[in-house]
mmCIF file of C-alpha atoms in Angstrom:
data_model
loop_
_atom_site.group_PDB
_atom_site.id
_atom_site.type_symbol
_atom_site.label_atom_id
_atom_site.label_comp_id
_atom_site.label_asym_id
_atom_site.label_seq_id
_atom_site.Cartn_x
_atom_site.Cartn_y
_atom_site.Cartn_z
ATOM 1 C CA UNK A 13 -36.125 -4.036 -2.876
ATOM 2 C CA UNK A 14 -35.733 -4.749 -6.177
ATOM 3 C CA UNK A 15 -36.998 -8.138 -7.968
ATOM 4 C CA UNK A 16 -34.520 -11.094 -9.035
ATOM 5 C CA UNK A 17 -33.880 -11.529 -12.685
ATOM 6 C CA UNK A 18 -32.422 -14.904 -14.181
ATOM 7 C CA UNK A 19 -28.945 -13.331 -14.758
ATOM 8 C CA UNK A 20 -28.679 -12.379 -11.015
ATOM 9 C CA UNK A 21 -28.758 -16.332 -10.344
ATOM 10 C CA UNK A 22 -27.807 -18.782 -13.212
ATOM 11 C CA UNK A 23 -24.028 -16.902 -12.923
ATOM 12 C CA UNK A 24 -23.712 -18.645 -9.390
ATOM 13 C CA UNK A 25 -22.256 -22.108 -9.240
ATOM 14 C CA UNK A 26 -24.841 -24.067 -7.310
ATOM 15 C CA UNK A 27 -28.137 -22.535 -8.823
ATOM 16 C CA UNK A 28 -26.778 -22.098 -12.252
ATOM 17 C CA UNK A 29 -26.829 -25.906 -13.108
ATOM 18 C CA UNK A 30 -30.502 -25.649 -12.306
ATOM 19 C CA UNK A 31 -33.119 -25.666 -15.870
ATOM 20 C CA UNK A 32 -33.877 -22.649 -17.002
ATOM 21 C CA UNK A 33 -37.958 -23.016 -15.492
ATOM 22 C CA UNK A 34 -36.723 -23.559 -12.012
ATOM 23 C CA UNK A 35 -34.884 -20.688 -12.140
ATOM 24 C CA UNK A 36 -37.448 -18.450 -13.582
ATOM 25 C CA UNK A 37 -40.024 -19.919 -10.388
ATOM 26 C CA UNK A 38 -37.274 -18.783 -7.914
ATOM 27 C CA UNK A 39 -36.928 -15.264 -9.418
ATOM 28 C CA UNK A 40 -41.022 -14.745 -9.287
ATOM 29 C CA UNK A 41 -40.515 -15.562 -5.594
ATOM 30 C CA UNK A 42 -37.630 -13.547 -4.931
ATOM 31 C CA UNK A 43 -36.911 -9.773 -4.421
ATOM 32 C CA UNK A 44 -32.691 -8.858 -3.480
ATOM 33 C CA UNK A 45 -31.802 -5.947 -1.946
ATOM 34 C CA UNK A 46 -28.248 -3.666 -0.849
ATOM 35 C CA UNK A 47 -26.968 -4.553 2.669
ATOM 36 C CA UNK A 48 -23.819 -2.089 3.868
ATOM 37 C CA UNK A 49 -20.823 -4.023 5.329
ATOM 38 C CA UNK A 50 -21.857 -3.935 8.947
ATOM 39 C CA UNK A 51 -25.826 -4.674 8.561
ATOM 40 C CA UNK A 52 -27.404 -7.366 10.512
ATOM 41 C CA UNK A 53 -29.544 -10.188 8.998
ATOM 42 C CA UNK A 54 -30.612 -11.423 11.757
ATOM 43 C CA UNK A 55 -29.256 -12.499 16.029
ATOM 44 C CA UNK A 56 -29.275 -15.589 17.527
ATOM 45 C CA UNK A 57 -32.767 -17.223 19.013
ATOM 46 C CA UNK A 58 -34.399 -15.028 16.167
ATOM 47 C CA UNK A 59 -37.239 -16.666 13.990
ATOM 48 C CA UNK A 60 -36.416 -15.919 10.409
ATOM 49 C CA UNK A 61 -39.346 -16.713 7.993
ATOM 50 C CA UNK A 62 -36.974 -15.736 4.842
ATOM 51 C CA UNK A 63 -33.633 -17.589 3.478
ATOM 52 C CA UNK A 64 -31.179 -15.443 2.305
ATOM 53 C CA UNK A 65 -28.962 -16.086 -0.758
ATOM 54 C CA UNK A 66 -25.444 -14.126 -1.343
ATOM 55 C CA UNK A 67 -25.257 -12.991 -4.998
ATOM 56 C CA UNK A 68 -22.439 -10.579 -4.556
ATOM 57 C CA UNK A 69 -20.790 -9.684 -1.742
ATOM 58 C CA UNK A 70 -19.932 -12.079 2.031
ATOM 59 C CA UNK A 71 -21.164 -11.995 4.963
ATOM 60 C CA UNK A 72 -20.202 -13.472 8.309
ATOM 61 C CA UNK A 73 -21.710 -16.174 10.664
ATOM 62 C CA UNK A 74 -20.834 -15.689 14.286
ATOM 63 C CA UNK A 75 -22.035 -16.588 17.811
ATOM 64 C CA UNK A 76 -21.084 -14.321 21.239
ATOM 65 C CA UNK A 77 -19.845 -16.445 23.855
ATOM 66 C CA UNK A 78 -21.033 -15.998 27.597
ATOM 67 C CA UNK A 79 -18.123 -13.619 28.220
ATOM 68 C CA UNK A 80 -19.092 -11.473 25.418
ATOM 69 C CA UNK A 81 -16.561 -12.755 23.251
ATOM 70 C CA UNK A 82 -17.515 -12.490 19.007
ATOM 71 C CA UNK A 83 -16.212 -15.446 17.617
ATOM 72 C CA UNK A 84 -16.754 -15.973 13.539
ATOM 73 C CA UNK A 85 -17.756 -18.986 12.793
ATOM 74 C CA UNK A 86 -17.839 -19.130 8.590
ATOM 75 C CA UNK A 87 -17.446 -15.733 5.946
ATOM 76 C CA UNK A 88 -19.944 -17.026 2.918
ATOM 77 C CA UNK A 89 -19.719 -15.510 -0.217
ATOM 78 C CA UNK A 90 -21.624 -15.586 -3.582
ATOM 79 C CA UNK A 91 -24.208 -18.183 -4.288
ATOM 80 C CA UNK A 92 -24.476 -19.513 -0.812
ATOM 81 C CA UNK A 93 -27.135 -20.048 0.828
ATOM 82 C CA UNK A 94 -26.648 -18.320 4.361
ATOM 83 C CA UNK A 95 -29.661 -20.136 6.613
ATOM 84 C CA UNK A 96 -30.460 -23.495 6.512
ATOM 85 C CA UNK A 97 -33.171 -23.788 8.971
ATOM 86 C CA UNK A 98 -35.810 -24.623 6.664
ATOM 87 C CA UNK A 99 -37.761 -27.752 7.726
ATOM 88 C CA UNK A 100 -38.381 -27.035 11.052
ATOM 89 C CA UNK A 101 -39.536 -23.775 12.895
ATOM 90 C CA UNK A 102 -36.365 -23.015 15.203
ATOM 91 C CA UNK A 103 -35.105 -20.567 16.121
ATOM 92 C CA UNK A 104 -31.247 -19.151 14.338
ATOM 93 C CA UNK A 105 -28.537 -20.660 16.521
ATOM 94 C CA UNK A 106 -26.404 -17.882 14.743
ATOM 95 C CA UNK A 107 -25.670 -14.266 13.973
ATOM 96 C CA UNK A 108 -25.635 -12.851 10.708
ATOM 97 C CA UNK A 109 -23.801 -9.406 9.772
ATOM 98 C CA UNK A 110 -23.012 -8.244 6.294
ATOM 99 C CA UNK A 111 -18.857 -8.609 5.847
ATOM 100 C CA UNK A 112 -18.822 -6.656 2.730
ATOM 101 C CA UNK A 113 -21.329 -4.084 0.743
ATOM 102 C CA UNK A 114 -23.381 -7.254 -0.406
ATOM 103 C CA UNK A 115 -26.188 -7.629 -2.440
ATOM 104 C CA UNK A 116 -29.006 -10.500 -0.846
ATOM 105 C CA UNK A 117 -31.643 -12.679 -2.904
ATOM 106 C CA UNK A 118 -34.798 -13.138 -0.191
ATOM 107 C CA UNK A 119 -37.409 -15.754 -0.685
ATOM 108 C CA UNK A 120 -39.995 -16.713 2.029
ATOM 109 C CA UNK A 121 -39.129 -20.542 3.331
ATOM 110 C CA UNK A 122 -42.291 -21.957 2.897
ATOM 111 C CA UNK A 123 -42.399 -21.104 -0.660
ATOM 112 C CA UNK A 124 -39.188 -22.022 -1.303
ATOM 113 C CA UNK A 125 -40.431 -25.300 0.302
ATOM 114 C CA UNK A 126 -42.824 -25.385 -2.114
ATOM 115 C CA UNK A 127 -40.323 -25.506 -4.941
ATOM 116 C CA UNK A 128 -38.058 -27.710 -3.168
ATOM 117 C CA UNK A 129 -41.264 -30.509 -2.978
ATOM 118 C CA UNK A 130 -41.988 -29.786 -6.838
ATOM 119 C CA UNK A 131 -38.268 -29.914 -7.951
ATOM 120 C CA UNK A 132 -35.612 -32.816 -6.662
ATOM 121 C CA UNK A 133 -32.694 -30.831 -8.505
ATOM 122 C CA UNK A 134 -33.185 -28.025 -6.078
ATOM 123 C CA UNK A 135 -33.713 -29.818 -3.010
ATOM 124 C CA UNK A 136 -30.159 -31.320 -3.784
ATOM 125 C CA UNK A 137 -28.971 -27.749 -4.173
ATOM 126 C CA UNK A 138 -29.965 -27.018 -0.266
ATOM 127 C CA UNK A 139 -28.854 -29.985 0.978
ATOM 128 C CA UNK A 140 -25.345 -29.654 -0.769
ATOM 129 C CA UNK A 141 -25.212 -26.035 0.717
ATOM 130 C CA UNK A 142 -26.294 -27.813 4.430
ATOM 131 C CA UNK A 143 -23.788 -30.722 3.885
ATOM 132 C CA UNK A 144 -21.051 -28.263 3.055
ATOM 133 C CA UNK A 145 -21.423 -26.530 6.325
ATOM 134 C CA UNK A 146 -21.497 -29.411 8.349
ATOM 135 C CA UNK A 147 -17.564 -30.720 6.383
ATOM 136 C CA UNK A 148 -16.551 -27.513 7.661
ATOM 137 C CA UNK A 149 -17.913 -27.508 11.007
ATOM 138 C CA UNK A 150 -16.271 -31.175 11.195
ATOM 139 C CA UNK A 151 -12.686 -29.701 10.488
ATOM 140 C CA UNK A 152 -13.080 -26.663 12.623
ATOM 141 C CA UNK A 153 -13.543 -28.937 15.347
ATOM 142 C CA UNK A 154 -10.520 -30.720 14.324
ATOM 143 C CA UNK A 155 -8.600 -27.718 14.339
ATOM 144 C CA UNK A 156 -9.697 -27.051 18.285
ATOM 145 C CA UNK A 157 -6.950 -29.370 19.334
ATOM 146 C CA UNK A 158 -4.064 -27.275 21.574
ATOM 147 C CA UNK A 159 -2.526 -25.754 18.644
ATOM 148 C CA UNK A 160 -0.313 -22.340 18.459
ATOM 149 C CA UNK A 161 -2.700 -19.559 17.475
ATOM 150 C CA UNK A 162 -0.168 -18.947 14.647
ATOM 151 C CA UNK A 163 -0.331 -22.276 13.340
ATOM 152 C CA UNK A 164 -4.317 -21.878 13.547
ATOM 153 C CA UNK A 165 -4.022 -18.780 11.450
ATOM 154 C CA UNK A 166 -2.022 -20.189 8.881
ATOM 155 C CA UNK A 167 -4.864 -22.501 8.691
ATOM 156 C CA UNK A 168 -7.416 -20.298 8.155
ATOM 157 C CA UNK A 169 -5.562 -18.055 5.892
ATOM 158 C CA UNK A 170 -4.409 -20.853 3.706
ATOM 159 C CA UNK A 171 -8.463 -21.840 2.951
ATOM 160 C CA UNK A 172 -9.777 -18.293 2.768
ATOM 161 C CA UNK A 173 -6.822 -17.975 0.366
ATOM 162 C CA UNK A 174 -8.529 -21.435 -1.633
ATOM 163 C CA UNK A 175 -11.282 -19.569 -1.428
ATOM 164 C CA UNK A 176 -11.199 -16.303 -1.727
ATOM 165 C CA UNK A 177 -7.564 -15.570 -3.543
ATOM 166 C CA UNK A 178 -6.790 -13.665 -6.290
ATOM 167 C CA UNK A 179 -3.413 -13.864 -8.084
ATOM 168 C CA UNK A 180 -1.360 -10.702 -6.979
ATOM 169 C CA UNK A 181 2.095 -9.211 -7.470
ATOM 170 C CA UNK A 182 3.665 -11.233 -4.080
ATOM 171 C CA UNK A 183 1.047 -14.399 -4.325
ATOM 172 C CA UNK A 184 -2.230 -15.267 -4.022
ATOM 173 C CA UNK A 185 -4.331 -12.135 -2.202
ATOM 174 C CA UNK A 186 -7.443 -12.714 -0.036
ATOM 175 C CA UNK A 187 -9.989 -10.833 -1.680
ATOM 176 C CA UNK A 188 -11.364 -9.250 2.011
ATOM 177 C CA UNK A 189 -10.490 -6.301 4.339
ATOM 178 C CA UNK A 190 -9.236 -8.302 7.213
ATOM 179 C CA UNK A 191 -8.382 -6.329 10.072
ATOM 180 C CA UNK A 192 -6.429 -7.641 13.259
ATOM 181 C CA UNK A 193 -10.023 -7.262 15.457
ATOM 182 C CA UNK A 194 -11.906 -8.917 13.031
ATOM 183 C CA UNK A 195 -9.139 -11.650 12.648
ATOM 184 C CA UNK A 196 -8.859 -12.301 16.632
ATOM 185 C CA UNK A 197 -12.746 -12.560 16.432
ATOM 186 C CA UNK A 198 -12.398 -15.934 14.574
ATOM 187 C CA UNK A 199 -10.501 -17.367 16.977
ATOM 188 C CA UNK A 200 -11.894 -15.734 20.410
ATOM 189 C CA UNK A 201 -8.207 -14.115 21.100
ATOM 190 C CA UNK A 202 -7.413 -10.616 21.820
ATOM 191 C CA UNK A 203 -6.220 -7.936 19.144
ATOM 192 C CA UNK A 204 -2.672 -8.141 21.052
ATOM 193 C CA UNK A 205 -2.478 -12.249 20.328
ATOM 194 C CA UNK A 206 -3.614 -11.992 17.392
ATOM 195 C CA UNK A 207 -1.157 -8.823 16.303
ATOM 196 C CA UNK A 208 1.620 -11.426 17.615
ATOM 197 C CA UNK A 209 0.570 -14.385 15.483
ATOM 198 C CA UNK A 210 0.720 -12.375 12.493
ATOM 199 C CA UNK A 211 3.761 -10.980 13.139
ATOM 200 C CA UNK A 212 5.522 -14.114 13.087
ATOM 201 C CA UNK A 213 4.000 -15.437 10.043
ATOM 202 C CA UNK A 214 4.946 -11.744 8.598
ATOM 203 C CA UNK A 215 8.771 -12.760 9.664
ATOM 204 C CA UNK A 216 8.781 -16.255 8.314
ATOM 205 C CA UNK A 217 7.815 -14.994 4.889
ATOM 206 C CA UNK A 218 4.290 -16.688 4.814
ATOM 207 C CA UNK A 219 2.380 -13.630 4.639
ATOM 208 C CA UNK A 220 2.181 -9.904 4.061
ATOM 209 C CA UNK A 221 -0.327 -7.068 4.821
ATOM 210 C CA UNK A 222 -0.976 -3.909 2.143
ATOM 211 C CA UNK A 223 -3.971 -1.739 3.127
ATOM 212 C CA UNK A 224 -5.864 -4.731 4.919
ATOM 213 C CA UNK A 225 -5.590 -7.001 2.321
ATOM 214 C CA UNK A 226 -3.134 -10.064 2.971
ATOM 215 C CA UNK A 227 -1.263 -11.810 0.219
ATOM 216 C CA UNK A 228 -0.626 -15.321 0.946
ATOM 217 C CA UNK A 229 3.045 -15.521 -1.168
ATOM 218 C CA UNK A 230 3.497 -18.970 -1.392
ATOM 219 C CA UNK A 231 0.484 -21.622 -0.009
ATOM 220 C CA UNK A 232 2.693 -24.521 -0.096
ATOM 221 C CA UNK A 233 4.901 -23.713 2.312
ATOM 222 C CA UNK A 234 2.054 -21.496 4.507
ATOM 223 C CA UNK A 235 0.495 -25.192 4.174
ATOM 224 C CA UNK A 236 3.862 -26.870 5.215
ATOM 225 C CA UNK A 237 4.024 -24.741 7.979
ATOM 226 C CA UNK A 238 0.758 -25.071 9.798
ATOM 227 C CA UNK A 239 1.219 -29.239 9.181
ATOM 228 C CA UNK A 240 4.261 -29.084 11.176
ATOM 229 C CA UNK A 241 6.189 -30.398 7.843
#
């Protein structure tokens, strides 16, 4: 565990808007440390005392349905905060694994609470972070209509590509190894459904697939397509 210093935070969009003294409190309560791709931050039903903070790296939210079934719920990356349960005492309603080698700020809730009841601007900070979670619940839910688990994953591809994208050679590349398993765990399909959709997004030119990295090659008409335009 190593100790938060100012640089590790006022680089991330939500934090670094913050005045210079907050920041400096939240470092002296802070430590980070090196999760492997893989790790687990914590299971469901789980009481978690600490609230963990990406500052480089993402990591994955996911719940396992009754039949087993891993189904990803949101990939977070840097500055976010990954646990919102702050206020009350509950218990996590999620899992949390580590997506990609990622490096975690850790502060204990009640002293972030602390903070949050001394400084307004940072109270807005977690309640942007909550709010932002619950738009994207909201269109998730949206997107559970009957819809052709193609169409679905042009979807998601098109907003990890807002998100996550990087200007390549073909288009826009999602920054993250996405493998078919881990794909057809965000939608609760098989590997063999999954291998399908992407094969017909593959022959209608959407996307394309180099060493587990897909480029998105044109988002307009990968946005066309899942619109039904």
């Amino acid at each position: 565990m190593d100790k938060v210093i100012l640089k590790d935070i006022e680089i991330l969009d939500n934090f670094g808007r913050l005045d210079r003294d907050i920041l400096i409190e939240i470092c002296e309560k802070s430590y980070k440390t090196n999760f492997h791709r893989g790790h687990q931050l914590f299971m469901e039903r789980d009481v978690v005392n600490n609230i963990y903070i990406v500052l480089s790296g993402k990591v994955s939210l996911y719940k396992i349905s009754e039949e087993g079934q891993k189904r990803v719920i949101f990939i977070l990356g840097e500055g976010s905060i990954i646990n919102d349960v702050i206020i009350d005492n509950g218990s996590s309603s999620v899992n949390c694994e580590v997506f990609e080698d990622s490096v975690i700020m850790i502060i204990n809730k009640d002293e972030l609470l602390k903070l949050m009841e001394k400084y307004f601007s940072l109270t807005k900070v977690v309640i942007e972070s909550m709010t932002k979670k619950i738009r994207r619940t909201y269109r998730q839910l949206k997107n559970t209509v009957p819809l052709k688990i193609e169409k679905k994953l042009a979807a998601k591809l098109w907003k990890l590509s807002k998100d996550y994208g990087v200007d390549g050679e073909k288009g826009t590349v999602i920054d993250m190894t996405m493998t078919v398993t881990y794909l057809a765990n965000m939608f609760g399909c098989s590997r063999e459904t999954m291998s399908r959709a992407i094969k017909v997004l593959e022959d209608k030119n959407l996307i394309a697939i180099k060493n587990k990295k897909i480029t998105v090659i044109n988002r307009e008409n990968l946005a066309k397509y899942f619109k039904g335009m």
